[in-house]
Amino acid sequence: MKAWEENIRKVVPYVPGEQPQKAGIIKLNTNENPYPPSEAVERAWKDMEIEKLRLYPDPQAKLLVNALAKNYGLMPEQIFVGVGSDDVLAMSFLTFFNSKKPILFPDITYSFYDVWADLFRIPYKKMKLDENFHIKKEDYYQENGGIIFPNPNAPTGVEEEQEILEDILKKNSDVIVIIDEAYVDFGAKSARTLLEKYENLLVVQTFSKSRSMAGIRIGYAMGHSKLIKALQDVKYSYNSYTMNMPSILLGTKAIEEKEYFEMTIEKIIQTREKSKKELKKLGFSFPDSKANFIFATHEKYRAKDIFLYLKSKDIYVRYFPLERIDNYLRITIGTEEQMEALFHALYEFQKERE
Ligand code: PMP
């Protein structure tokens, strides 16, 4: 090893879901929305003035921050925006998790948390979910340097009740508790309403799932103005212009389009509920999902074999070769037609093996 190699930061990176560039595939592997952004967003995209790209964007992204504040009945000082919720979450780890005590998160959860913790050298402890993939609230009564978990959880889709969230917030008033609500819009209850009561709470959401805009990269945090100020100070110590001009404009447009947002969500929820019935008929079981995906295991066939068979048919779902969940598939809810194609392939898979 060369001397300079010793000083290179060693990290094991997060592995994002595959983004195959082939046409005609059915892509149910990264929890994207199967419906496009609204027509108003499309118009704004087409009307964008290329000449404006000469200039730096507004470092405060005021247009977008104000639209989000108005939408949620918060003050602009309570909103922080970033390049997808990954950016907002990474910035939050850097800002709030600076204790020598370990931060806590579930053993089965978004697999970026331990990557950020390692990158920023934050000690952490993974708390084992119960056999139904629920949080055991007592696990979060111990001393810690902060807490983070998604609600609904990923990749399980399981929602925790507000009493559990409140209990954890009350028992941890000395640290920041981050609730990652990437999937909350698909029928779960947001912790946003708890912000007035708990100044140690930070709620993080994204435009990538319910708002059909994974490609534009917008995420945001909502919390006490003191927390938001702390996030901004860290951001301005790192990169002032995280939000580009098209994101600010199109994100603002998307937030103003409430009706379309609600309509696509309703369609996805309906398809999800129908898919639960179909998957049961095909011999799958799964924890009840409140997200835009179902985390399913089969009574007879191995998840990996099903995953590979589907891939050979150009249907992509997500398989995690990780402890406790390596016999599960995470299936994103697509359009009705895409789900029909999936069920057909699953039926064929079983027929070939009978
Ligand atoms: N949190 C969770 C739980 C997720 O599953 C994802 C999607 N990979 C994200 C955050 C990040 O999403 P984005 O950066 O697209 O907002």
Short mmCIF file of C-alpha atoms and ligand atoms in Angstrom, two decimals:
data_model
loop_
_atom_site.label_atom_id
_atom_site.label_comp_id
_atom_site.label_asym_id
_atom_site.label_seq_id
_atom_site.Cartn_x
_atom_site.Cartn_y
_atom_site.Cartn_z
CA MET A 1 0.00 0.00 0.00
CA LYS A 2 1.35 3.45 -0.91
CA ALA A 3 1.71 5.88 2.00
CA TRP A 4 -0.94 8.21 0.58
CA GLU A 5 -3.42 5.35 0.37
CA GLU A 6 -3.48 5.13 4.14
CA ASN A 7 -5.02 8.59 4.27
CA ILE A 8 -7.88 7.78 1.95
CA ARG A 9 -11.25 7.55 3.67
CA LYS A 10 -12.39 3.92 3.58
CA VAL A 11 -16.11 3.49 3.19
CA VAL A 12 -18.49 0.75 2.15
CA PRO A 13 -20.98 2.66 -0.01
CA TYR A 14 -24.75 2.34 -0.15
CA VAL A 15 -25.91 0.31 -3.14
CA PRO A 16 -28.87 1.94 -4.89
CA GLY A 17 -31.44 -0.16 -6.75
CA GLU A 18 -30.66 -0.94 -10.36
CA GLN A 19 -31.61 1.66 -12.98
CA PRO A 20 -31.66 -0.48 -16.14
CA GLN A 21 -31.63 1.67 -19.27
CA LYS A 22 -33.37 -0.95 -21.43
CA ALA A 23 -36.71 0.08 -22.96
CA GLY A 24 -39.92 -1.81 -22.21
CA ILE A 25 -39.01 -3.21 -18.81
CA ILE A 26 -41.39 -3.21 -15.83
CA LYS A 27 -39.60 -1.33 -13.12
CA LEU A 28 -40.87 -2.12 -9.62
CA ASN A 29 -37.53 -1.97 -7.80
CA THR A 30 -36.92 1.57 -6.51
CA ASN A 31 -40.32 2.78 -5.27
CA GLU A 32 -40.77 5.38 -7.97
CA ASN A 33 -44.23 6.66 -8.81
CA PRO A 34 -45.62 4.99 -11.97
CA TYR A 35 -47.47 8.20 -12.91
CA PRO A 36 -45.76 11.25 -14.44
CA PRO A 37 -45.65 14.69 -12.82
CA SER A 38 -48.75 16.85 -13.44
CA GLU A 39 -49.44 18.74 -16.66
CA ALA A 40 -48.76 22.03 -14.88
CA VAL A 41 -45.27 20.78 -14.02
CA GLU A 42 -44.79 19.71 -17.64
CA ARG A 43 -45.82 23.19 -18.85
CA ALA A 44 -43.45 24.86 -16.40
CA TRP A 45 -40.67 22.55 -17.65
CA LYS A 46 -41.32 23.60 -21.24
CA ASP A 47 -41.59 27.30 -20.36
CA MET A 48 -38.31 27.38 -18.52
CA GLU A 49 -35.99 30.10 -19.77
CA ILE A 50 -32.62 28.61 -20.63
CA GLU A 51 -31.06 32.07 -20.36
CA LYS A 52 -31.66 31.99 -16.59
CA LEU A 53 -29.15 29.16 -16.22
CA ARG A 54 -26.40 31.80 -16.55
CA LEU A 55 -27.15 32.83 -12.99
CA TYR A 56 -26.65 31.04 -9.70
CA PRO A 57 -29.92 29.83 -8.20
CA ASP A 58 -31.35 31.41 -5.02
CA PRO A 59 -29.24 29.74 -2.28
CA GLN A 60 -32.23 29.91 0.08
CA ALA A 61 -34.63 28.40 -2.51
CA LYS A 62 -37.21 30.80 -1.07
CA LEU A 63 -39.86 30.10 -3.72
CA LEU A 64 -39.92 26.41 -2.88
CA VAL A 65 -39.52 26.88 0.87
CA ASN A 66 -42.45 29.33 0.93
CA ALA A 67 -44.66 26.98 -1.12
CA LEU A 68 -43.89 24.10 1.27
CA ALA A 69 -44.50 26.28 4.33
CA LYS A 70 -47.85 27.42 2.96
CA ASN A 71 -48.83 23.86 2.06
CA TYR A 72 -48.14 22.52 5.56
CA GLY A 73 -49.22 25.59 7.58
CA LEU A 74 -45.69 26.11 8.89
CA MET A 75 -43.35 29.13 8.87
CA PRO A 76 -40.64 29.26 6.19
CA GLU A 77 -38.10 29.20 9.06
CA GLN A 78 -39.29 25.68 9.82
CA ILE A 79 -38.36 24.24 6.40
CA PHE A 80 -35.02 23.10 5.01
CA VAL A 81 -34.71 21.85 1.42
CA GLY A 82 -32.06 19.66 -0.21
CA VAL A 83 -31.14 17.45 -3.15
CA GLY A 84 -33.50 14.58 -2.40
CA SER A 85 -34.13 13.43 1.14
CA ASP A 86 -30.80 11.57 0.98
CA ASP A 87 -29.08 14.98 0.96
CA VAL A 88 -31.32 16.30 3.75
CA LEU A 89 -30.77 13.16 5.86
CA ALA A 90 -26.99 13.16 5.32
CA MET A 91 -26.88 16.84 6.30
CA SER A 92 -28.99 16.03 9.37
CA PHE A 93 -26.60 13.27 10.47
CA LEU A 94 -23.73 15.76 10.17
CA THR A 95 -25.63 18.48 12.03
CA PHE A 96 -27.37 16.64 14.86
CA PHE A 97 -25.49 13.42 15.57
CA ASN A 98 -22.31 14.68 17.23
CA SER A 99 -22.39 12.81 20.52
CA LYS A 100 -19.97 10.11 21.65
CA LYS A 101 -23.03 8.05 22.56
CA PRO A 102 -24.39 5.81 19.79
CA ILE A 103 -27.33 6.86 17.68
CA LEU A 104 -30.11 4.28 17.49
CA PHE A 105 -32.07 2.90 14.54
CA PRO A 106 -33.84 -0.38 13.69
CA ASP A 107 -31.87 -3.41 12.48
CA ILE A 108 -34.11 -3.66 9.41
CA THR A 109 -34.38 -0.21 7.89
CA TYR A 110 -33.17 2.11 5.15
CA SER A 111 -29.68 0.79 4.45
CA PHE A 112 -28.21 4.26 3.98
CA TYR A 113 -28.29 5.04 7.76
CA ASP A 114 -25.30 2.90 8.72
CA VAL A 115 -23.42 4.12 5.62
CA TRP A 116 -23.78 7.79 6.68
CA ALA A 117 -22.94 6.90 10.28
CA ASP A 118 -19.74 5.18 9.12
CA LEU A 119 -18.88 8.00 6.71
CA PHE A 120 -19.24 10.64 9.43
CA ARG A 121 -17.77 8.36 12.12
CA ILE A 122 -20.89 8.42 14.24
CA PRO A 123 -21.21 5.47 16.63
CA TYR A 124 -24.49 3.58 16.22
CA LYS A 125 -26.53 0.66 17.55
CA LYS A 126 -29.14 -1.27 15.59
CA MET A 127 -32.24 -2.17 17.60
CA LYS A 128 -33.92 -5.44 16.64
CA LEU A 129 -37.48 -5.10 15.36
CA ASP A 130 -39.92 -7.66 16.76
CA GLU A 131 -40.98 -10.69 14.69
CA ASN A 132 -43.75 -8.63 13.05
CA PHE A 133 -41.20 -5.97 12.06
CA HIS A 134 -42.46 -3.46 14.65
CA ILE A 135 -40.29 -1.20 16.81
CA LYS A 136 -39.98 -2.21 20.47
CA LYS A 137 -40.29 1.20 22.09
CA GLU A 138 -38.37 0.17 25.24
CA ASP A 139 -35.26 -0.27 23.07
CA TYR A 140 -35.22 3.51 22.71
CA TYR A 141 -35.25 4.25 26.46
CA GLN A 142 -31.46 3.80 26.74
CA GLU A 143 -28.94 6.61 26.59
CA ASN A 144 -28.13 7.59 23.02
CA GLY A 145 -26.78 10.32 20.76
CA GLY A 146 -29.91 10.59 18.60
CA ILE A 147 -32.57 8.45 16.93
CA ILE A 148 -33.67 7.93 13.35
CA PHE A 149 -36.21 5.64 11.72
CA PRO A 150 -38.55 5.77 8.74
CA ASN A 151 -42.31 5.75 9.25
CA PRO A 152 -43.64 3.77 7.43
CA ASN A 153 -40.43 1.75 7.68
CA ALA A 154 -38.46 0.71 4.61
CA PRO A 155 -38.22 -1.92 3.26
CA THR A 156 -41.08 -3.40 5.34
CA GLY A 157 -43.84 -0.79 4.76
CA VAL A 158 -44.86 -1.11 8.43
CA GLU A 159 -46.34 1.99 10.10
CA GLU A 160 -45.86 2.75 13.79
CA GLU A 161 -48.74 4.34 15.71
CA GLN A 162 -48.48 7.92 16.90
CA GLU A 163 -48.40 6.78 20.56
CA ILE A 164 -45.15 4.92 19.88
CA LEU A 165 -43.65 8.00 18.21
CA GLU A 166 -44.76 10.26 21.07
CA ASP A 167 -43.43 7.84 23.65
CA ILE A 168 -40.03 7.77 21.95
CA LEU A 169 -40.01 11.58 21.61
CA LYS A 170 -40.90 12.09 25.29
CA LYS A 171 -38.27 9.65 26.53
CA ASN A 172 -35.61 11.28 24.35
CA SER A 173 -36.06 15.01 24.85
CA ASP A 174 -32.27 15.47 25.15
CA VAL A 175 -31.49 14.30 21.61
CA ILE A 176 -32.80 14.88 18.09
CA VAL A 177 -35.29 12.31 16.81
CA ILE A 178 -35.53 12.17 13.01
CA ILE A 179 -38.58 10.57 11.44
CA ASP A 180 -37.96 9.78 7.77
CA GLU A 181 -41.37 10.04 6.09
CA ALA A 182 -40.35 9.15 2.52
CA TYR A 183 -43.52 7.00 2.20
CA VAL A 184 -45.95 8.71 4.57
CA ASP A 185 -48.29 10.11 1.89
CA PHE A 186 -49.50 6.63 0.90
CA GLY A 187 -51.95 6.39 3.79
CA ALA A 188 -49.87 6.71 6.97
CA LYS A 189 -50.15 9.47 9.58
CA SER A 190 -47.47 12.16 9.53
CA ALA A 191 -45.60 13.19 12.68
CA ARG A 192 -45.72 16.76 11.35
CA THR A 193 -48.61 17.49 13.73
CA LEU A 194 -46.27 16.71 16.66
CA LEU A 195 -43.82 19.46 15.72
CA GLU A 196 -45.50 22.03 17.97
CA LYS A 197 -45.16 19.75 20.97
CA TYR A 198 -41.64 18.39 20.48
CA GLU A 199 -38.84 20.74 19.52
CA ASN A 200 -36.41 17.79 19.27
CA LEU A 201 -38.37 16.32 16.32
CA LEU A 202 -37.26 16.60 12.70
CA VAL A 203 -39.61 15.25 10.00
CA VAL A 204 -38.07 14.53 6.58
CA GLN A 205 -40.05 14.03 3.37
CA THR A 206 -39.33 13.78 -0.37
CA PHE A 207 -40.67 14.57 -3.84
CA SER A 208 -39.33 11.24 -5.12
CA LYS A 209 -42.29 8.97 -4.34
CA SER A 210 -45.71 10.54 -3.82
CA ARG A 211 -44.86 13.57 -5.97
CA SER A 212 -43.55 11.61 -8.99
CA MET A 213 -40.28 13.53 -9.18
CA ALA A 214 -37.41 11.21 -8.21
CA GLY A 215 -35.45 12.55 -11.17
CA ILE A 216 -35.50 16.17 -10.03
CA ARG A 217 -34.04 15.39 -6.56
CA ILE A 218 -35.94 17.36 -3.91
CA GLY A 219 -36.26 16.52 -0.24
CA TYR A 220 -37.12 18.65 2.79
CA ALA A 221 -37.02 18.71 6.55
CA MET A 222 -39.63 20.26 8.82
CA GLY A 223 -38.83 21.18 12.40
CA HIS A 224 -38.24 23.85 15.01
CA SER A 225 -36.61 26.98 13.55
CA LYS A 226 -33.53 26.33 15.74
CA LEU A 227 -33.01 22.95 14.07
CA ILE A 228 -33.54 24.41 10.61
CA LYS A 229 -31.03 27.20 11.32
CA ALA A 230 -28.49 24.59 12.45
CA LEU A 231 -29.02 22.63 9.21
CA GLN A 232 -28.59 25.78 7.13
CA ASP A 233 -25.36 26.69 8.91
CA VAL A 234 -23.94 23.27 8.08
CA LYS A 235 -25.18 23.46 4.49
CA TYR A 236 -23.61 26.90 3.96
CA SER A 237 -20.36 25.47 5.35
CA TYR A 238 -20.40 22.82 2.66
CA ASN A 239 -22.23 23.90 -0.54
CA SER A 240 -24.44 27.00 -0.76
CA TYR A 241 -26.15 26.04 -4.01
CA THR A 242 -27.53 22.58 -3.43
CA MET A 243 -30.86 23.38 -5.09
CA ASN A 244 -30.66 24.08 -8.81
CA MET A 245 -32.96 26.49 -10.58
CA PRO A 246 -35.15 23.91 -12.40
CA SER A 247 -35.72 21.99 -9.14
CA ILE A 248 -36.83 25.13 -7.34
CA LEU A 249 -39.27 26.09 -10.12
CA LEU A 250 -40.71 22.66 -10.85
CA GLY A 251 -40.88 21.65 -7.19
CA THR A 252 -42.86 24.80 -6.41
CA LYS A 253 -45.27 24.01 -9.25
CA ALA A 254 -45.73 20.43 -8.03
CA ILE A 255 -46.59 21.59 -4.50
CA GLU A 256 -49.29 23.90 -5.84
CA GLU A 257 -50.91 20.96 -7.70
CA LYS A 258 -52.79 19.38 -4.81
CA GLU A 259 -55.57 17.73 -6.78
CA TYR A 260 -53.31 15.77 -9.12
CA PHE A 261 -51.13 14.70 -6.18
CA GLU A 262 -54.15 13.35 -4.30
CA MET A 263 -55.53 11.59 -7.36
CA THR A 264 -52.33 9.66 -8.14
CA ILE A 265 -51.91 8.70 -4.49
CA GLU A 266 -55.46 7.39 -4.39
CA LYS A 267 -54.80 5.29 -7.49
CA ILE A 268 -51.61 3.83 -6.00
CA ILE A 269 -53.37 3.01 -2.70
CA GLN A 270 -56.17 1.23 -4.58
CA THR A 271 -53.68 -0.76 -6.67
CA ARG A 272 -51.74 -1.63 -3.49
CA GLU A 273 -54.82 -2.98 -1.73
CA LYS A 274 -55.78 -5.02 -4.78
CA SER A 275 -52.19 -6.29 -5.08
CA LYS A 276 -52.28 -7.49 -1.46
CA LYS A 277 -55.21 -9.78 -2.35
CA GLU A 278 -53.53 -11.06 -5.52
CA LEU A 279 -50.23 -11.76 -3.76
CA LYS A 280 -52.04 -13.69 -1.00
CA LYS A 281 -53.75 -15.83 -3.64
CA LEU A 282 -50.31 -16.57 -5.12
CA GLY A 283 -49.03 -17.85 -1.74
CA PHE A 284 -47.20 -14.75 -0.51
CA SER A 285 -47.42 -13.25 2.95
CA PHE A 286 -46.29 -9.79 4.04
CA PRO A 287 -46.58 -7.27 6.83
CA ASP A 288 -49.41 -4.82 6.15
CA SER A 289 -47.95 -2.02 4.07
CA LYS A 290 -48.81 1.68 4.27
CA ALA A 291 -46.19 2.54 1.63
CA ASN A 292 -46.03 2.32 -2.17
CA PHE A 293 -44.46 -1.14 -1.97
CA ILE A 294 -45.17 -4.55 -0.47
CA PHE A 295 -42.51 -6.61 1.32
CA ALA A 296 -43.44 -10.16 0.50
CA THR A 297 -42.17 -13.66 1.22
CA HIS A 298 -43.40 -16.89 -0.35
CA GLU A 299 -44.44 -20.02 1.55
CA LYS A 300 -42.78 -22.37 -0.98
CA TYR A 301 -40.28 -20.56 -3.19
CA ARG A 302 -37.08 -18.70 -2.37
CA ALA A 303 -37.15 -14.93 -2.86
CA LYS A 304 -33.87 -14.97 -4.75
CA ASP A 305 -35.17 -17.50 -7.28
CA ILE A 306 -38.33 -15.48 -7.85
CA PHE A 307 -36.25 -12.30 -8.17
CA LEU A 308 -34.01 -13.86 -10.84
CA TYR A 309 -36.95 -15.35 -12.74
CA LEU A 310 -38.77 -11.99 -12.82
CA LYS A 311 -35.59 -10.26 -13.97
CA SER A 312 -35.27 -12.74 -16.84
CA LYS A 313 -38.78 -11.60 -17.84
CA ASP A 314 -37.73 -7.93 -17.62
CA ILE A 315 -39.66 -7.34 -14.41
CA TYR A 316 -37.43 -5.71 -11.81
CA VAL A 317 -38.24 -5.95 -8.08
CA ARG A 318 -35.81 -5.45 -5.18
CA TYR A 319 -34.05 -8.24 -3.35
CA PHE A 320 -31.81 -7.57 -0.32
CA PRO A 321 -29.35 -10.36 0.56
CA LEU A 322 -29.33 -9.24 4.21
CA GLU A 323 -29.84 -10.99 7.54
CA ARG A 324 -33.51 -11.63 8.48
CA ILE A 325 -34.85 -10.34 5.15
CA ASP A 326 -33.07 -12.46 2.54
CA ASN A 327 -36.23 -14.40 1.77
CA TYR A 328 -38.29 -11.27 0.99
CA LEU A 329 -38.94 -9.24 -2.14
CA ARG A 330 -39.77 -5.56 -2.04
CA ILE A 331 -42.27 -4.92 -4.80
CA THR A 332 -43.06 -1.32 -5.75
CA ILE A 333 -46.69 -0.63 -6.64
CA GLY A 334 -46.85 0.19 -10.35
CA THR A 335 -49.82 0.85 -12.60
CA GLU A 336 -52.68 -1.68 -12.71
CA GLU A 337 -51.25 -3.03 -15.99
CA GLN A 338 -47.75 -3.42 -14.61
CA MET A 339 -49.09 -5.30 -11.59
CA GLU A 340 -51.15 -7.56 -13.83
CA ALA A 341 -47.99 -8.41 -15.78
CA LEU A 342 -46.21 -9.16 -12.50
CA PHE A 343 -48.98 -11.48 -11.27
CA HIS A 344 -49.02 -13.26 -14.59
CA ALA A 345 -45.26 -13.83 -14.41
CA LEU A 346 -45.56 -15.07 -10.81
CA TYR A 347 -48.29 -17.47 -11.86
CA GLU A 348 -46.12 -18.77 -14.73
CA PHE A 349 -43.17 -19.16 -12.36
CA GLN A 350 -45.22 -21.43 -10.12
CA LYS A 351 -46.78 -23.37 -12.98
CA GLU A 352 -43.34 -24.22 -14.36
CA ARG A 353 -42.36 -25.65 -10.97
CA GLU A 354 -45.43 -27.70 -10.12
N1 PMP B 1 -35.61 7.45 2.98
C1 PMP B 1 -36.07 6.25 2.66
C2 PMP B 1 -36.67 5.40 3.73
C3 PMP B 1 -36.00 5.79 1.32
O1 PMP B 1 -36.43 4.56 1.01
C4 PMP B 1 -35.45 6.63 0.34
C5 PMP B 1 -35.39 6.16 -1.10
N2 PMP B 1 -34.26 5.45 -1.44
C6 PMP B 1 -34.96 7.88 0.73
C7 PMP B 1 -35.06 8.27 2.06
C8 PMP B 1 -34.26 8.80 -0.22
O2 PMP B 1 -35.05 9.23 -1.23
P1 PMP B 1 -34.71 10.56 -2.05
O3 PMP B 1 -33.27 10.91 -1.83
O4 PMP B 1 -35.01 10.22 -3.46
O5 PMP B 1 -35.61 11.62 -1.50
#
